[in-house]
XYZ file of C-alpha atoms in Angstrom:
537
model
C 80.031 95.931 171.206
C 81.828 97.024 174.327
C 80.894 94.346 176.737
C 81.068 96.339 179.837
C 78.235 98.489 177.990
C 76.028 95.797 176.512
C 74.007 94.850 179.325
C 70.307 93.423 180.094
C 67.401 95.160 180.730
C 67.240 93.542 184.358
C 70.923 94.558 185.012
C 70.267 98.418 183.736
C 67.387 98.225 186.356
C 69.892 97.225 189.203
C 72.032 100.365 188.705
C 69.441 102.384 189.990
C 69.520 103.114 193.315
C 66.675 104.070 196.492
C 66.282 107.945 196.389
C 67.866 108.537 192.606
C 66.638 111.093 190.617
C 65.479 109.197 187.176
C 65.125 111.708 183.340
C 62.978 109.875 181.226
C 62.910 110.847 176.871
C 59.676 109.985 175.393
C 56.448 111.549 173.837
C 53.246 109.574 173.975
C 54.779 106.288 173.165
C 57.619 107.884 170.852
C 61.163 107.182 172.321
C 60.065 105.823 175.029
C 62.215 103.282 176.532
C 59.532 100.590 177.297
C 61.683 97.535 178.311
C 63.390 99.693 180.600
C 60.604 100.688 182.213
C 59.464 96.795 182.532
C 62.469 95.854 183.933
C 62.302 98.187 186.617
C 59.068 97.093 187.415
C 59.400 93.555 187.433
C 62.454 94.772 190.479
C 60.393 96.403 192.433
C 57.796 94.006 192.379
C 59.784 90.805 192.719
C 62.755 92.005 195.021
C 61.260 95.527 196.748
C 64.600 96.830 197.260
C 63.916 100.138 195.443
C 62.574 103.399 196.543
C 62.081 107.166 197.005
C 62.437 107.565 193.396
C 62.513 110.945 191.695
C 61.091 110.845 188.770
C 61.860 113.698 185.806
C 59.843 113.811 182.343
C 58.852 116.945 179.953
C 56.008 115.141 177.708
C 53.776 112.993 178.407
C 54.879 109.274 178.094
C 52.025 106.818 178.014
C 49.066 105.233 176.370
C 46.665 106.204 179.007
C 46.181 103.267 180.593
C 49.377 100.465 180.913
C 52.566 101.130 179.138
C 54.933 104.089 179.454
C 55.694 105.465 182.812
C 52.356 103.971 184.041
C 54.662 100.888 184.839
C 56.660 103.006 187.516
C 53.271 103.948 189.267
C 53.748 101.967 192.326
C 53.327 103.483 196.324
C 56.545 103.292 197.618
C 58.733 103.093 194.360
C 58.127 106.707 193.364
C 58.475 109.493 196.075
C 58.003 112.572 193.824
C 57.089 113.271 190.224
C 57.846 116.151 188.016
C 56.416 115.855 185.100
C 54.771 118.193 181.870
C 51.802 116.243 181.104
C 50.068 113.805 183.096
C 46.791 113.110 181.329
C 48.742 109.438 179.308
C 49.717 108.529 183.151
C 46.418 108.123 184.899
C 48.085 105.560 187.426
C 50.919 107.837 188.272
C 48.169 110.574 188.470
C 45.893 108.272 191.170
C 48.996 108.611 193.201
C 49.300 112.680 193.098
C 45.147 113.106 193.681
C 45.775 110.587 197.103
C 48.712 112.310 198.080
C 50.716 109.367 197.909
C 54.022 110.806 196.091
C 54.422 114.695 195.568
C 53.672 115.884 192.366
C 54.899 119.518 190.055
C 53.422 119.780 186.820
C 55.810 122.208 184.847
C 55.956 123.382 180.942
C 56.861 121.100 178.892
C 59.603 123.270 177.025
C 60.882 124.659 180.431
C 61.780 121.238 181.734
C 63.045 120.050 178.000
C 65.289 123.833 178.504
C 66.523 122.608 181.878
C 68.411 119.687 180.888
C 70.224 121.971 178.870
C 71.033 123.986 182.020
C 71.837 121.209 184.403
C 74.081 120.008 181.777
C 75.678 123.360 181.779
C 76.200 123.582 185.248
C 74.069 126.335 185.136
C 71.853 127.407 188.209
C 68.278 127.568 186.515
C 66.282 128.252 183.684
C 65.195 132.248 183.660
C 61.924 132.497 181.220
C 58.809 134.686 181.081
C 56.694 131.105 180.194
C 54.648 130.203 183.148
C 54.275 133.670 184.174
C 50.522 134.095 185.452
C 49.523 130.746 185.429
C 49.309 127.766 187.869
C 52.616 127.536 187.667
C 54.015 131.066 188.713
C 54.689 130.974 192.632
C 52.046 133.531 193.303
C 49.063 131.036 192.670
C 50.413 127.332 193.322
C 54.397 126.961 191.799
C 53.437 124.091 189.754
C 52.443 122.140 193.031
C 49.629 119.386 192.478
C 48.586 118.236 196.173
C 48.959 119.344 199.542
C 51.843 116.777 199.948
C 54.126 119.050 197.598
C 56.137 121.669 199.495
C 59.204 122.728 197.853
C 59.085 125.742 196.027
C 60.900 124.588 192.189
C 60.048 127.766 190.822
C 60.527 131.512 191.636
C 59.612 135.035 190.716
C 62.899 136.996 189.823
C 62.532 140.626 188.291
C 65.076 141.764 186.236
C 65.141 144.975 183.984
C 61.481 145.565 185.914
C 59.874 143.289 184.200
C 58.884 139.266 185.960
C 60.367 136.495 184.940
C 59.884 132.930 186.423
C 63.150 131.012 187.382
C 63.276 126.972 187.586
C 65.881 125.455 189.633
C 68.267 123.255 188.509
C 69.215 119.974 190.052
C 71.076 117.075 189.652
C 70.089 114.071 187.808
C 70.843 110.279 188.494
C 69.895 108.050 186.150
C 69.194 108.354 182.168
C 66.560 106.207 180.689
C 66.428 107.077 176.689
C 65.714 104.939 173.164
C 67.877 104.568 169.734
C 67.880 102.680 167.103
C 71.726 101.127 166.750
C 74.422 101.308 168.727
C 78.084 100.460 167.696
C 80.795 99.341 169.991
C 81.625 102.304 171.212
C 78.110 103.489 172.286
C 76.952 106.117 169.688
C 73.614 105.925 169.018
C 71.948 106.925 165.696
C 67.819 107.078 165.507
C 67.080 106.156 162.021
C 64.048 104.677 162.646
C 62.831 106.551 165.130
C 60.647 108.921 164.794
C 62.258 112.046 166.947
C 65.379 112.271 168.580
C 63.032 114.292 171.254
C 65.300 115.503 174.562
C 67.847 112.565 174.322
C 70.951 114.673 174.010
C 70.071 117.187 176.639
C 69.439 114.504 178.805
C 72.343 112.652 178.068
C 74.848 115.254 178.408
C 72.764 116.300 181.978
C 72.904 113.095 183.654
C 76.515 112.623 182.385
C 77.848 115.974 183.513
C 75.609 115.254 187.262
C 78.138 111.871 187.509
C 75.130 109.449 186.868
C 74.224 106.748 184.836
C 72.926 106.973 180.982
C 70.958 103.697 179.838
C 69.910 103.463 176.390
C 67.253 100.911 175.004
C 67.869 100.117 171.408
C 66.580 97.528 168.951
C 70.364 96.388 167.369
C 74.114 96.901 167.781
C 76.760 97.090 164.935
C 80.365 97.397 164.830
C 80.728 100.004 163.157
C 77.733 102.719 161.725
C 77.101 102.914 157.826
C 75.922 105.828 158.842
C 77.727 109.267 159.133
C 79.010 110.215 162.538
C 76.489 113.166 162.294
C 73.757 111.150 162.455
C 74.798 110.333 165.999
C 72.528 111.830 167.867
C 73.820 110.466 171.278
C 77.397 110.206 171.117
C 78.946 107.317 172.470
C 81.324 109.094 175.371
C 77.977 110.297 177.036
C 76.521 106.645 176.910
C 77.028 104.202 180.407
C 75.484 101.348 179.124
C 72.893 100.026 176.397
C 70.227 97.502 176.400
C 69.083 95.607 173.345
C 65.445 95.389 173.353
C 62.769 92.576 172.767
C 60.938 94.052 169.421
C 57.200 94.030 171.448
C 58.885 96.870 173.833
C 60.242 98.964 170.660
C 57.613 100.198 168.905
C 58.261 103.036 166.867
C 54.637 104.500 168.274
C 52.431 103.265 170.965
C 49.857 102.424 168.154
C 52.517 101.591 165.105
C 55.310 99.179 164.961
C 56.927 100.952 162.246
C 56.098 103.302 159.846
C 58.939 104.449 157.612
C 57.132 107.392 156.677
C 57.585 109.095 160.498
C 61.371 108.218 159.986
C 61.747 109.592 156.513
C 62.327 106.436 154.762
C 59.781 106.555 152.277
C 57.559 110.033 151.426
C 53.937 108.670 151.881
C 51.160 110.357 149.686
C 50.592 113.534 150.954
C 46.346 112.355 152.294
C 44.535 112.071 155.348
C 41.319 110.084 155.325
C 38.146 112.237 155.688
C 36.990 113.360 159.040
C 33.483 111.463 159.593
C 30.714 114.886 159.791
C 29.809 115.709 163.074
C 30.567 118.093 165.915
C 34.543 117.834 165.813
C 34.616 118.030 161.932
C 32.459 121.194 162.056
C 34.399 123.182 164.638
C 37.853 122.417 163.114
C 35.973 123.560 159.536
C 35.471 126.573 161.634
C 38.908 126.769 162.684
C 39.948 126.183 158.957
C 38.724 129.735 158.383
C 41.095 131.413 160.330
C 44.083 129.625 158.977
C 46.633 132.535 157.117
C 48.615 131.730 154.284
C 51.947 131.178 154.481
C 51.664 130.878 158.307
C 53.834 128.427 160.837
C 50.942 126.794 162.728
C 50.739 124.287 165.686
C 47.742 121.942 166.249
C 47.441 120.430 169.514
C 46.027 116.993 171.093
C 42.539 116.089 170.504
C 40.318 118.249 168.471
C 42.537 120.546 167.172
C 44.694 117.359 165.361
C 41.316 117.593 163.074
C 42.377 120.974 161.508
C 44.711 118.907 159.398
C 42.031 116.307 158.090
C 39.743 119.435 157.282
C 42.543 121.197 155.132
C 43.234 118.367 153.828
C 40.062 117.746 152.433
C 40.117 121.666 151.295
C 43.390 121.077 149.486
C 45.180 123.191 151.931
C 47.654 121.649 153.478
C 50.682 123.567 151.395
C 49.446 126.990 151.977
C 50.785 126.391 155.814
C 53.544 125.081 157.532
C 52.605 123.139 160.838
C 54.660 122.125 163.744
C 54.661 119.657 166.418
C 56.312 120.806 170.174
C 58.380 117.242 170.163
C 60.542 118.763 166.558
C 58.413 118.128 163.511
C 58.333 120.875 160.729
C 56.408 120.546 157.974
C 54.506 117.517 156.973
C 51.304 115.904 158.185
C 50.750 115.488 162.363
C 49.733 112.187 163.037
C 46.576 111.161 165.537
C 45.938 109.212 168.771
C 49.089 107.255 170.052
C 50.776 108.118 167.314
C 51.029 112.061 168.082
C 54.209 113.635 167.920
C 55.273 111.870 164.736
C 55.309 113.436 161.391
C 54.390 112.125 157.612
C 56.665 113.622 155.250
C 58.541 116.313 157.243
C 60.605 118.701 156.128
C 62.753 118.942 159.409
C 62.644 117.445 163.534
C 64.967 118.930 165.295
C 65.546 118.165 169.200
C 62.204 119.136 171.535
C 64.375 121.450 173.146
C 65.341 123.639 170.244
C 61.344 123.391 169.096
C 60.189 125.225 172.001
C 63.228 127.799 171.899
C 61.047 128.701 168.637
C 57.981 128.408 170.160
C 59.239 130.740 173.337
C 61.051 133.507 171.224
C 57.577 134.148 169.089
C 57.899 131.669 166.103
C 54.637 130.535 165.910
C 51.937 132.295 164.106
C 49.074 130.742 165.084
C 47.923 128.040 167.513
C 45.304 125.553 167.424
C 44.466 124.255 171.174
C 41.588 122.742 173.273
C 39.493 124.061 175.631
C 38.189 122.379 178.627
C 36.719 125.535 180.847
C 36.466 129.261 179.936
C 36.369 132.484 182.515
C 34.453 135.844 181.940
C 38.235 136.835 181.480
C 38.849 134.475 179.134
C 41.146 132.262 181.047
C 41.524 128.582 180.414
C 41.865 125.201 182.102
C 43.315 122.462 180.307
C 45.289 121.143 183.313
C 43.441 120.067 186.450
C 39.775 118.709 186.934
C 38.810 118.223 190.569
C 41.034 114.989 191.350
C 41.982 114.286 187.762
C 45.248 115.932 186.654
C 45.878 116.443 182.832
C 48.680 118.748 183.060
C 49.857 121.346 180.609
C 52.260 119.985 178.429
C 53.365 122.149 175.568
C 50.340 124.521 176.139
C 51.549 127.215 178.260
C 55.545 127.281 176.123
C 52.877 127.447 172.983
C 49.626 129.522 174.594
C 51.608 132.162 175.834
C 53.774 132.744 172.842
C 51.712 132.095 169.390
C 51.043 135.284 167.813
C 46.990 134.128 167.684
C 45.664 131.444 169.889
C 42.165 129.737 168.848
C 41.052 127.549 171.196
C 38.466 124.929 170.021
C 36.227 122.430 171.488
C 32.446 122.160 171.977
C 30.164 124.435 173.824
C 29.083 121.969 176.578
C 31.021 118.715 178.054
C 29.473 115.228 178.409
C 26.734 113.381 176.571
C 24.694 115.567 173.950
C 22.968 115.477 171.135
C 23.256 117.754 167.927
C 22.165 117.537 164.546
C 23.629 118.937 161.807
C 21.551 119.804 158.518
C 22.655 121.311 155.248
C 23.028 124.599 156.103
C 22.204 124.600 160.214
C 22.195 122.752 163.281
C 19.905 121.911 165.800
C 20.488 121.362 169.626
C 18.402 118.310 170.789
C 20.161 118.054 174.202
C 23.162 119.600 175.815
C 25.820 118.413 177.823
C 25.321 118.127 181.239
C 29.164 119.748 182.381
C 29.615 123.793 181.822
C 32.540 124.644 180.040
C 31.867 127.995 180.523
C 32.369 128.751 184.064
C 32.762 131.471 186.359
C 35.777 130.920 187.429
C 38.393 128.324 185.792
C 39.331 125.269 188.267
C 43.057 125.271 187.196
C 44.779 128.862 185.365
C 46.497 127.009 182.367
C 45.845 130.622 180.010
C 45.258 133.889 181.770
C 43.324 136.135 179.120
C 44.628 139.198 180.318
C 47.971 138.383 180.616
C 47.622 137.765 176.878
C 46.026 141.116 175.805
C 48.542 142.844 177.687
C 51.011 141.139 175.053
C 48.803 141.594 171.872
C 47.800 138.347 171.301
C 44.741 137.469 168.758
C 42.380 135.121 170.685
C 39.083 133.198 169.712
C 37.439 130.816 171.113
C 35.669 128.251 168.505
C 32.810 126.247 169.355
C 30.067 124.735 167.272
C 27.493 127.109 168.195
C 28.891 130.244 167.900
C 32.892 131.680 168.460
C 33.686 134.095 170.697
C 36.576 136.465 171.049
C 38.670 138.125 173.658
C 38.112 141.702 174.599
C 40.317 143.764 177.157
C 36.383 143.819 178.627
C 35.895 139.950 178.722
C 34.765 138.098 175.837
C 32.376 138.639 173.349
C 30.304 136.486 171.267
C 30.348 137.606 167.868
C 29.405 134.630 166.104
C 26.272 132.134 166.206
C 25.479 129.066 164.262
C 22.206 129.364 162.373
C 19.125 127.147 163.794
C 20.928 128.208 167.592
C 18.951 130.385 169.522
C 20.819 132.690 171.707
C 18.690 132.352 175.036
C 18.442 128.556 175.178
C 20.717 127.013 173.530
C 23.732 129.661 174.458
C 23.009 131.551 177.674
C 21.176 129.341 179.337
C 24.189 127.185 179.434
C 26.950 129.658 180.780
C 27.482 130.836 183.618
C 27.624 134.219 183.296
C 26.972 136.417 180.612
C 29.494 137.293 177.865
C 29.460 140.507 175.682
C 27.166 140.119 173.010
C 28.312 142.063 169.529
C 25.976 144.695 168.163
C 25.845 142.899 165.082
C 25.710 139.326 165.657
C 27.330 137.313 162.522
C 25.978 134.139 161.363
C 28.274 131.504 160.358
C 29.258 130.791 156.605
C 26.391 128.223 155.673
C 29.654 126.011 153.996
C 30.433 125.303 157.615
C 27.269 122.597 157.313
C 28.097 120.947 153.962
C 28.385 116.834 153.452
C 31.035 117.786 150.954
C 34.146 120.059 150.772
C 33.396 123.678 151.435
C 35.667 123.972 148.269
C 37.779 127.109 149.731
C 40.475 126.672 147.536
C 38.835 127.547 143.818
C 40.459 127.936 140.397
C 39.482 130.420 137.924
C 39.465 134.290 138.555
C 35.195 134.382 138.788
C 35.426 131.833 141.710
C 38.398 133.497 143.438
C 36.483 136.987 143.188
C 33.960 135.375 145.290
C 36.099 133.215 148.110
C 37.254 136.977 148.386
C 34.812 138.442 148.723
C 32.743 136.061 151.059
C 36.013 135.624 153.123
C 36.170 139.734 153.575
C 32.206 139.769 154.881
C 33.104 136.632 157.163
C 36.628 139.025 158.422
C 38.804 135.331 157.612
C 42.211 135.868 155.621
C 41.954 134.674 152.232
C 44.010 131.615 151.216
């Protein structure tokens, strides 16, 4: 190994300077370079000679609580923030609610996309995503506090129709994860589970005259590998830090799983979902899925949609993505989202949402936190707490149907769920559907004007967007409109003239057995399917 690149972790720290601008790769705990992040720490903290940092990042990169960029959440270190997702970096997100740093919360694809154009020398990234939402200048630019100024983003008509345009700027200082580098510098990922942003990154910070760091877990003279499996070639590459194998998990929750890395091909199961609320609304959701389509499930409750088809032998008749590359293949949960069981493909995050942008996706499964009359929806921003978008608005705006799922009412409740019914005991005490949405993550109309399919799935009853607002067209049986429906809305939705009660399946310990052999039993999926107006699989 070059010995003017091999370097500690505490030496890669000391290259960066008061007032850089830092790019950090990761997703969740995936690529993230953790003893990088601990080094740089442990410098501000021991010596305090570092500040004023800028700090760049497209999806979130933490556990919630500790690890990932939660370590660089210190007053006085960081000076701004621009960042996708902030709901894994609560400590980083204390410091945006108390305006101690200034904080933009930007797509996720748009700031993967504007690597691309930094390292390009290009002046911006021109899109359409963003476009009516918190982050188009006409409502707040992406800004998160009063302490945030700077305009990042514009509104640039061209043709006659809006687009939004993101500055570019330069970047400083590279912090990004392989598995093995040789003496040279390239760096192949074969155990990783996504090459994510890396190269974009790389080739920005490079072309801006910084510095790229990268935290691996071995060296090698020479790769057994070919030279196209170097997916950060070794001319872009400043220096590289072997890591201590506690800060180089493959996930934030797994060591190592050679399944995520294509090693092995894992059987093709996910352990049943427990019954309950979540289990019912993604069985719900499971209705709506169309054969043959290219799906993506998103954080949270919508991961569940996988378990559920799963359990309905279903998991071939669709192909689902994941925003950080995966195509094909099983999602995984918790700190392990973002990687993939059995894949077919990952290509780089930024190429992903090129897909998603351009219309790839057929249909989306995402989560709901508050719904409008309009049908607009916060995922983002909840009084002082600040989730951010992520992938939602690249994958929101652009999925040819959207189906957002979660339950009716936030907060303690209780529910019980009988063989072929439910009843509400007790509500939640938070509204989810509100008058007016804290935070415009989704604008409804925005998305009728561009033909998108949109329902929103609860467990009481699914709604659906109108060019009128939306209606409910749906209700669980054993749910009474009045009480256990209006009374906890704010306003009033349209109500369909005909009222359809949900399949009785939906309520079944057992598989709703959706997928049946035989022509008798497909005669009647049909046929049952047609009255409930789901596609057939």
């Amino acid at each position: 190994m070059n010995k003017n690149k091999l370097i500690s972790a505490q030496a890669a720290a000391r290259l960066i300077q008061s007032g850089h601008t830092v790019a950090s790769a990761g997703f969740v705990g995936i690529g993230f370079a953790e003893e990088l992040a601990l080094a740089i720490e442990k410098r501000f903290l021991t010596d305090g000679d570092l500040e004023d940092l800028t700090l760049v990042y497209a999806a979130g990169q933490g556990d919630g609580q500790q690890r990932g960029l939660n370590h660089l959440a210190h007053p006085g270190l960081i000076k701004r923030v621009i960042g996708g997702h902030w709901g894994l970096v609560p400590r980083l997100g204390a410091l945006a609610s108390s305006n101690q740093i200034e904080a933009y919360n930007l797509p996720q694809g748009v700031i993967c996309q504007l690597y691309r154009d930094i390292a390009a020398g290009r002046p911006g990234l021109l899109t359409h995503v963003g476009l009516h939402t918190f982050v188009d200048p006409r409502y707040q630019g992406g800004r998160m506090n009063e302490r945030t100024q700077e305009n990042l983003v514009q509104l640039m008509p061209v043709g006659g129709k809006d687009y939004l345009f993101y500055q570019t700027f330069p970047l400083d200082i590279a912090l990004l994860r392989g598995t093995t580098a040789d003496e040279l510098g390239n760096i192949t990922m074969e155990r990783e589970a996504m090459p994510l942003e890396a190269l974009a990154i790389a080739q920005a910070v490079h072309n801006s005259g910084g510095k790229v760091i990268v935290q691996v877990e071995r060296t090698t003279l020479k790769h057994q590998l070919s030279p196209a499996q170097v997916r950060i070639p070794g001319v872009l590459v400043d220096h590289v830090v072997v890591a201590q194998p506690d800060n180089h998990w493959q996930t934030f929750s797994e060591q190592y799983n050679p399944a995520y890395s294509g090693e092995i091909e894992a059987p093709n199961s996910i352990g049943v979902l427990q019954a309950g609320i979540r289990k019912l609304i993604s069985r719900r959701s499971l209705m709506e899925l169309e054969s043959g389509a290219i799906i993506n499930l998103g954080i949270g409750m919508p991961e569940s949609v996988a378990a559920v088809a799963a359990e309905e032998e279903l998991l071939d008749a669709v192909t689902m993505t994941i925003e950080p590359g995966g195509i094909g293949g099983i999602p995984a949960g918790g700190l392990s989202f973002g990687a993939v069981i059995n894949a077919q493909a990952i290509v780089d995050q930024p190429a992903q949402f090129d897909f998603y942008d351009g219309g790839g996706l057929d249909q989306a499964f995402l989560g709901m936190a508050q719904v409008s009359p309009e049908g607009d929806v916060n995922v983002s921003r909840f009084g002082s707490k600040f989730a951010g978008a992520g992938g939602f608005i690249n994958i929101s705006q652009n999925a040819r149907e959207i189906y957002f799922m979660g339950s009716f009412t936030g907060g303690e409740q209780e529910i019980e769920i009988h063989d072929q019914s439910i009843s509400i005991r007790q509500s939640g005490p938070i509204r989810k559907f509100v008058d007016k949405v804290e935070h415009l993550t989704f604008n409804g109309q925005y998305a009728l004007s561009r033909g998108q399919k949109v329902l929103y799935i609860t467990e009481r009853g699914v709604f659906r967007l109108t060019d009128k607002g939306i209606e409910l067209f749906e209700i669980a049986p054993g749910v009474d409109l009045d009480t256990d429906i209006l009374a906890h809305m704010a306003f009033k939705p349209l109500i369909a003239a005909k009222l359809r009660i949900s399949d009785q399946r939906l309520y079944r310990n057992g598989p709703m057995h959706l997928k049946r052999h035989g022509s008798a039993g497909i005669h009647q999926m049909r046929r049952a399917l047609a009255q409930a107006k789901v596609s057939f699989i």
